[in-house]
CSV table of C-alpha atoms and ligand atoms in Angstrom, one decimal:
chain,number,residue,atom,x,y,z
W,22,MET,CA,60.0,-162.9,-47.4
W,23,ALA,CA,56.7,-161.9,-48.9
W,24,GLU,CA,56.0,-158.4,-47.7
W,25,LEU,CA,52.1,-158.7,-47.8
W,26,ALA,CA,51.6,-162.3,-46.8
W,27,GLY,CA,48.0,-162.9,-45.7
W,28,LYS,CA,46.9,-159.3,-46.3
W,29,SER,CA,43.5,-158.7,-47.8
W,30,VAL,CA,43.4,-155.7,-50.2
W,31,TYR,CA,40.6,-153.8,-51.9
W,32,ILE,CA,41.7,-151.8,-55.0
W,33,THR,CA,39.7,-149.6,-57.4
W,34,GLY,CA,40.6,-149.4,-61.1
W,35,GLY,CA,42.7,-152.6,-61.0
W,36,ALA,CA,41.7,-153.9,-64.4
W,37,SER,CA,44.2,-151.8,-66.3
W,38,GLY,CA,47.4,-149.7,-66.1
W,39,ILE,CA,48.9,-148.8,-62.7
W,40,GLY,CA,46.1,-150.5,-60.8
W,41,LYS,CA,46.6,-153.8,-62.6
W,42,ALA,CA,50.4,-153.7,-62.0
W,43,VAL,CA,49.7,-153.1,-58.3
W,44,VAL,CA,47.3,-156.1,-58.2
W,45,GLU,CA,49.9,-158.4,-59.7
W,46,ALA,CA,52.7,-157.1,-57.5
W,47,PHE,CA,50.5,-157.4,-54.3
W,48,ILE,CA,49.6,-161.0,-55.2
W,49,LYS,CA,53.3,-161.8,-55.8
W,50,GLU,CA,53.9,-160.5,-52.3
W,51,GLY,CA,51.4,-162.9,-50.8
W,52,ALA,CA,48.2,-160.8,-50.7
W,53,VAL,CA,44.7,-161.6,-51.8
W,54,VAL,CA,42.9,-158.8,-53.7
W,55,THR,CA,39.4,-157.6,-54.4
W,56,VAL,CA,39.2,-155.4,-57.5
W,57,LEU,CA,36.4,-152.9,-58.4
W,58,ASP,CA,36.4,-151.7,-62.0
W,59,ARG,CA,33.9,-150.6,-64.6
W,60,SER,CA,35.6,-152.7,-67.3
W,61,ALA,CA,33.9,-156.2,-67.1
W,62,ASP,CA,36.2,-157.4,-69.8
W,63,GLY,CA,39.4,-156.3,-68.0
W,64,LEU,CA,38.2,-157.9,-64.8
W,65,GLY,CA,37.4,-161.2,-66.7
W,66,GLU,CA,41.0,-161.3,-67.9
W,67,LEU,CA,42.3,-160.6,-64.4
W,68,GLU,CA,40.3,-163.5,-63.0
W,69,GLN,CA,41.7,-165.8,-65.7
W,70,GLN,CA,45.2,-164.7,-65.1
W,71,LEU,CA,45.2,-164.7,-61.3
W,72,GLY,CA,42.7,-167.3,-60.2
W,73,ASP,CA,41.8,-167.7,-56.6
W,74,SER,CA,43.9,-164.9,-55.3
W,75,VAL,CA,41.5,-162.3,-56.8
W,76,ARG,CA,37.8,-161.4,-56.6
W,77,THR,CA,36.3,-158.9,-58.9
W,78,ILE,CA,33.3,-156.6,-58.8
W,79,THR,CA,32.1,-154.8,-61.9
W,80,GLY,CA,31.0,-151.4,-60.8
W,81,ASP,CA,31.5,-147.6,-60.7
W,82,VAL,CA,33.6,-145.7,-58.1
W,83,THR,CA,31.0,-142.9,-58.1
W,84,VAL,CA,28.4,-145.3,-56.7
W,85,TYR,CA,28.7,-145.8,-52.9
W,86,GLU,CA,26.9,-149.1,-53.0
W,87,ASP,CA,29.4,-150.6,-55.4
W,88,HIS,CA,32.2,-149.9,-52.8
W,89,GLN,CA,30.0,-151.5,-50.2
W,90,ARG,CA,29.6,-154.6,-52.4
W,91,ALA,CA,33.4,-154.8,-52.9
W,92,VAL,CA,34.2,-154.5,-49.2
W,93,GLN,CA,31.6,-157.1,-48.4
W,94,CYS,CA,33.0,-159.4,-51.0
W,95,ALA,CA,36.6,-159.0,-49.6
W,96,VAL,CA,35.4,-159.8,-46.1
W,97,GLU,CA,33.3,-162.8,-47.2
W,98,ALA,CA,36.0,-164.2,-49.4
W,99,PHE,CA,39.1,-163.5,-47.3
W,100,GLY,CA,37.8,-162.9,-43.8
W,101,LYS,CA,39.0,-159.3,-43.3
W,102,LEU,CA,40.3,-156.1,-45.1
W,103,ASP,CA,43.8,-154.8,-44.4
W,104,ILE,CA,44.5,-152.4,-47.2
W,105,LEU,CA,42.5,-150.0,-49.5
W,106,VAL,CA,44.1,-148.7,-52.7
W,107,SER,CA,41.9,-146.0,-54.2
W,108,ASN,CA,43.3,-145.8,-57.7
W,109,ALA,CA,40.6,-145.5,-60.4
W,110,GLY,CA,40.9,-142.2,-62.2
W,111,VAL,CA,40.3,-140.3,-65.5
W,112,PHE,CA,42.1,-137.5,-67.3
W,113,ASP,CA,41.5,-134.2,-69.0
W,114,ALA,CA,44.4,-134.6,-71.5
W,115,PHE,CA,45.6,-131.0,-70.9
W,116,ALA,CA,42.4,-129.4,-72.2
W,117,LYS,CA,42.9,-125.6,-72.1
W,118,PHE,CA,40.6,-123.7,-69.8
W,119,VAL,CA,40.1,-120.8,-72.2
W,120,ASP,CA,39.1,-123.0,-75.1
W,121,VAL,CA,36.4,-125.1,-73.3
W,122,THR,CA,32.8,-123.9,-73.4
W,123,PRO,CA,31.0,-123.2,-70.0
W,124,GLN,CA,28.7,-126.2,-70.5
W,125,ALA,CA,31.6,-128.6,-71.3
W,126,MET,CA,33.6,-127.1,-68.4
W,127,SER,CA,30.7,-127.9,-66.0
W,128,ASP,CA,30.1,-131.4,-67.4
W,129,ALA,CA,33.9,-132.1,-67.2
W,130,TYR,CA,34.0,-130.9,-63.6
W,131,ASP,CA,31.1,-133.2,-62.6
W,132,MET,CA,32.5,-136.2,-64.3
W,133,LEU,CA,36.2,-135.9,-63.4
W,134,PHE,CA,35.7,-134.8,-59.8
W,135,ASN,CA,33.1,-137.5,-59.3
W,136,ILE,CA,35.5,-140.2,-60.4
W,137,ASN,CA,38.8,-138.9,-59.1
W,138,VAL,CA,37.7,-137.2,-55.9
W,139,LYS,CA,34.3,-138.5,-54.8
W,140,GLY,CA,35.4,-142.0,-55.8
W,141,SER,CA,38.2,-141.8,-53.2
W,142,PHE,CA,35.8,-140.4,-50.5
W,143,PHE,CA,33.4,-143.3,-51.1
W,144,ALA,CA,36.2,-145.9,-51.2
W,145,ALA,CA,37.6,-144.7,-47.9
W,146,LYS,CA,34.1,-144.4,-46.3
W,147,ALA,CA,33.1,-147.9,-47.3
W,148,ALA,CA,36.4,-149.4,-46.1
W,149,VAL,CA,37.0,-147.5,-42.9
W,150,ASP,CA,35.2,-149.8,-40.4
W,151,GLU,CA,37.0,-152.9,-41.6
W,152,LEU,CA,40.4,-151.2,-41.7
W,153,LYS,CA,39.9,-150.0,-38.2
W,154,ARG,CA,39.4,-153.6,-37.1
W,155,THR,CA,42.7,-154.7,-38.7
W,156,ARG,CA,44.6,-151.4,-37.9
W,157,GLY,CA,45.2,-151.3,-41.7
W,158,ASN,CA,46.1,-148.6,-44.2
W,159,MET,CA,44.8,-146.7,-47.2
W,160,ILE,CA,46.8,-145.6,-50.3
W,161,PHE,CA,45.5,-143.1,-52.8
W,162,THR,CA,46.9,-142.9,-56.3
W,163,VAL,CA,47.5,-139.2,-56.8
W,164,SER,CA,49.9,-137.6,-59.4
W,165,GLY,CA,52.7,-135.1,-59.9
W,166,ALA,CA,49.6,-132.9,-60.9
W,167,GLY,CA,48.8,-132.9,-57.1
W,168,PHE,CA,51.8,-130.6,-56.6
W,169,TYR,CA,52.8,-129.0,-59.9
W,170,PRO,CA,51.1,-127.3,-62.9
W,171,ASP,CA,51.3,-128.8,-66.4
W,172,GLY,CA,50.7,-132.4,-65.4
W,173,GLY,CA,47.2,-132.0,-66.9
W,174,GLY,CA,44.6,-129.3,-67.3
W,175,VAL,CA,42.7,-127.5,-64.5
W,176,TRP,CA,40.2,-130.3,-63.9
W,177,TYR,CA,42.8,-133.0,-63.4
W,178,THR,CA,45.3,-130.8,-61.5
W,179,ALA,CA,42.6,-129.6,-59.1
W,180,SER,CA,41.2,-133.1,-58.6
W,181,LYS,CA,44.7,-134.4,-57.7
W,182,HIS,CA,45.2,-131.5,-55.3
W,183,ALA,CA,41.8,-132.4,-53.7
W,184,GLN,CA,42.8,-136.0,-53.2
W,185,ILE,CA,45.9,-134.9,-51.3
W,186,GLY,CA,43.7,-132.8,-49.0
W,187,LEU,CA,41.5,-135.8,-48.4
W,188,LEU,CA,44.5,-138.0,-47.5
W,189,ARG,CA,46.1,-135.4,-45.2
W,190,GLN,CA,42.9,-134.9,-43.2
W,191,LEU,CA,42.1,-138.6,-43.1
W,192,ALA,CA,45.6,-139.4,-41.9
W,193,PHE,CA,45.0,-136.9,-39.1
W,194,GLU,CA,41.5,-138.1,-38.2
W,195,LEU,CA,42.1,-141.9,-38.5
W,196,ALA,CA,45.3,-142.1,-36.5
W,197,PRO,CA,46.3,-144.0,-34.5
W,198,ASP,CA,44.2,-146.8,-36.1
W,199,ILE,CA,44.7,-146.5,-39.8
W,200,ARG,CA,47.7,-145.1,-41.8
W,201,VAL,CA,46.7,-143.1,-44.9
W,202,ASN,CA,49.3,-142.4,-47.6
W,203,ALA,CA,49.5,-141.8,-51.4
W,204,VAL,CA,51.7,-142.6,-54.3
W,205,ALA,CA,52.3,-139.9,-56.9
W,206,PRO,CA,53.3,-141.4,-60.2
W,207,GLY,CA,54.7,-139.2,-62.9
W,208,GLY,CA,53.6,-139.5,-66.5
W,209,THR,CA,53.2,-143.2,-67.3
W,210,LEU,CA,52.4,-145.2,-70.4
W,211,THR,CA,48.8,-146.4,-69.8
W,212,ALA,CA,45.4,-146.2,-71.4
W,213,LEU,CA,44.3,-143.4,-69.0
W,214,SER,CA,41.2,-142.1,-70.7
W,215,VAL,CA,40.1,-138.6,-71.5
W,216,ILE,CA,36.6,-137.8,-70.3
W,217,PRO,CA,34.0,-137.4,-73.1
W,218,PRO,CA,33.0,-133.8,-72.5
W,219,LEU,CA,36.6,-132.7,-73.2
W,220,ARG,CA,37.3,-134.9,-76.2
W,221,PRO,CA,36.4,-132.1,-78.7
W,222,PHE,CA,39.0,-129.8,-77.1
W,223,VAL,CA,42.1,-132.1,-76.9
W,224,ASN,CA,44.6,-133.7,-79.3
W,225,VAL,CA,45.1,-137.4,-78.4
W,226,VAL,CA,48.8,-138.3,-78.9
W,227,ASP,CA,50.1,-141.7,-79.9
W,228,ASN,CA,52.1,-143.8,-77.5
W,229,GLU,CA,55.5,-143.1,-79.1
W,230,THR,CA,55.1,-139.3,-78.8
W,231,LYS,CA,53.8,-139.8,-75.3
W,232,ALA,CA,56.8,-141.9,-74.4
W,233,LYS,CA,59.3,-139.4,-75.8
W,234,SER,CA,57.6,-136.5,-73.9
W,235,ILE,CA,57.5,-138.4,-70.6
W,236,LYS,CA,61.2,-139.4,-71.0
W,237,ARG,CA,62.2,-135.8,-71.8
W,238,ARG,CA,60.4,-134.3,-68.7
W,239,ASN,CA,61.8,-136.4,-65.9
W,240,PRO,CA,65.5,-136.1,-64.8
W,241,LEU,CA,66.0,-139.9,-64.8
W,242,GLN,CA,64.7,-140.0,-68.4
W,243,ILE,CA,62.4,-143.0,-67.9
W,244,ALA,CA,59.4,-143.5,-70.1
W,245,MET,CA,57.6,-144.9,-67.1
W,246,GLU,CA,55.5,-148.1,-67.3
W,247,PRO,CA,53.0,-149.1,-64.6
W,248,GLU,CA,55.4,-151.7,-63.1
W,249,ASP,CA,57.8,-148.9,-62.3
W,250,HIS,CA,55.6,-147.7,-59.5
W,251,VAL,CA,54.7,-150.9,-57.7
W,252,GLY,CA,57.6,-150.8,-55.2
W,253,ALA,CA,56.2,-147.6,-53.7
W,254,TYR,CA,52.7,-149.2,-53.2
W,255,VAL,CA,54.2,-152.4,-51.7
W,256,LEU,CA,56.3,-150.3,-49.2
W,257,LEU,CA,53.4,-148.1,-48.1
W,258,ALA,CA,51.1,-151.1,-47.8
W,259,SER,CA,53.5,-153.2,-45.8
W,260,ASP,CA,54.2,-153.3,-42.0
W,261,LYS,CA,57.6,-152.0,-42.8
W,262,ALA,CA,55.9,-148.6,-43.2
W,263,ARG,CA,54.2,-148.7,-39.8
W,264,ALA,CA,55.6,-145.3,-38.9
W,265,ILE,CA,54.5,-143.6,-42.1
W,266,THR,CA,51.2,-141.7,-42.5
W,267,GLY,CA,50.1,-138.6,-44.3
W,268,GLU,CA,52.9,-139.1,-46.8
W,269,VAL,CA,52.9,-138.8,-50.5
W,270,LEU,CA,55.6,-140.9,-52.1
W,271,ALA,CA,56.6,-139.6,-55.5
W,272,SER,CA,57.5,-142.2,-58.1
W,273,ASP,CA,58.2,-139.9,-61.0
W,274,GLY,CA,61.7,-140.1,-62.3
W,275,GLY,CA,62.8,-137.2,-60.1
W,276,LEU,CA,60.3,-134.5,-61.0
W,277,VAL,CA,60.8,-132.9,-57.5
W,278,VAL,CA,64.3,-131.9,-58.7
W,279,ARG,CA,62.8,-129.8,-61.5
W,280,GLY,CA,59.0,-129.7,-61.2
W,281,LEU,CA,56.9,-131.0,-64.1
M,329,NAD,P1,44.1,-146.7,-66.8
M,329,NAD,O1,43.0,-146.1,-67.6
M,329,NAD,O2,45.0,-147.7,-67.4
M,329,NAD,O3,43.4,-147.4,-65.5
M,329,NAD,C1,42.3,-146.8,-64.8
M,329,NAD,C2,41.4,-147.9,-64.4
M,329,NAD,O4,40.3,-147.2,-63.7
M,329,NAD,C3,40.7,-148.5,-65.7
M,329,NAD,O5,40.7,-149.9,-65.5
M,329,NAD,C4,39.3,-148.0,-65.7
M,329,NAD,O6,38.4,-148.9,-66.2
M,329,NAD,C5,39.0,-147.7,-64.2
M,329,NAD,N1,38.0,-146.7,-64.0
M,329,NAD,C6,38.0,-145.4,-64.5
M,329,NAD,N2,36.8,-144.8,-64.1
M,329,NAD,C7,36.2,-145.7,-63.3
M,329,NAD,C8,35.0,-145.6,-62.6
M,329,NAD,N3,34.2,-144.5,-62.7
M,329,NAD,N4,34.6,-146.7,-61.9
M,329,NAD,C9,35.4,-147.8,-61.8
M,329,NAD,N5,36.5,-147.9,-62.5
M,329,NAD,C10,36.9,-146.9,-63.3
M,329,NAD,O7,44.9,-145.5,-66.2
M,329,NAD,P2,46.1,-145.3,-65.2
M,329,NAD,O8,47.0,-144.4,-65.8
M,329,NAD,O9,46.6,-146.7,-64.7
M,329,NAD,O10,45.4,-144.6,-64.0
M,329,NAD,C11,45.3,-145.1,-62.7
M,329,NAD,C12,45.5,-143.9,-61.7
M,329,NAD,O11,46.8,-143.4,-61.9
M,329,NAD,C13,44.6,-142.7,-61.9
M,329,NAD,O12,44.2,-142.2,-60.6
M,329,NAD,C14,45.5,-141.7,-62.6
M,329,NAD,O13,45.0,-140.4,-62.3
M,329,NAD,C15,46.8,-142.0,-61.9
M,329,NAD,N6,48.0,-141.5,-62.6
M,329,NAD,C16,48.2,-141.8,-63.9
M,329,NAD,C17,49.3,-141.3,-64.6
M,329,NAD,C18,49.6,-141.6,-66.0
M,329,NAD,O14,50.4,-140.9,-66.6
M,329,NAD,N7,49.1,-142.6,-66.6
M,329,NAD,C19,50.2,-140.4,-63.9
M,329,NAD,C20,49.9,-140.1,-62.5
M,329,NAD,C21,48.8,-140.6,-61.9
């Protein structure tokens, strides 16, 4: 049986990588999905591929009104909202704190925290009333960097810790109406982008090197692809998880056994 039959989902950052894989998996499980992303091209491809099961909004997760437009679109198109997946994010590519100038440090902080943290605050705020109506749930995409050092530099690691704080407090405040959980993927082969202020301070590695490094670091030795994580999202989104809230489900090839 389809696990998400008839569910209406709002997801941010669904035009690429992990978010796109989640959109595809949710639709296969019977859901209809509204996607907010800043990539108009990526959203165009998604519409062509998925047709009537998807609605798209070109926008920026740092702009509250863009989330409002997306939630309104979901409700107008599909009659309700059951699930929010706050997934859009950017990376610092392991930029070293000591190397980065104070100005770049500040610019990087503003840009990365606005997208990774404020983007999740805004998504949750814009969706909360509709989710209350349906007794729905929220899922945040966090990361192994939300627990361990060396999953990114200080900006990314601190931002993912902050998202976990947001989910725990929201799970507490929004119970019993709304469940709030997270998926923590390990290193995954995607186009996750390095924010501009840090580009002068990092080495961008090719995909083959990245795959080898991801494989070496996790005990299951998987060079993880976005599709490897979708089972965790489907489970947390579904009614089968009705007793789960405040939980972070690691999908990382077993990093918990050894850390990053
Ligand atoms: P990705 O770049 O393939 O996908 C991110 C999507 O978010 C893109 O479509 C991008 O256009 C969108 N986006 C970025 N900033 C945005 C903004 N301001 N407004 C609207 N859309 C925006 O990368 P991904 O790896 O799939 O990343 C998805 C999530 O997974 C992120 O939260 C990331 O931190 C997390 N994550 C990634 C990895 C990894 O190794 N790739 C590991 C753990 C967690």
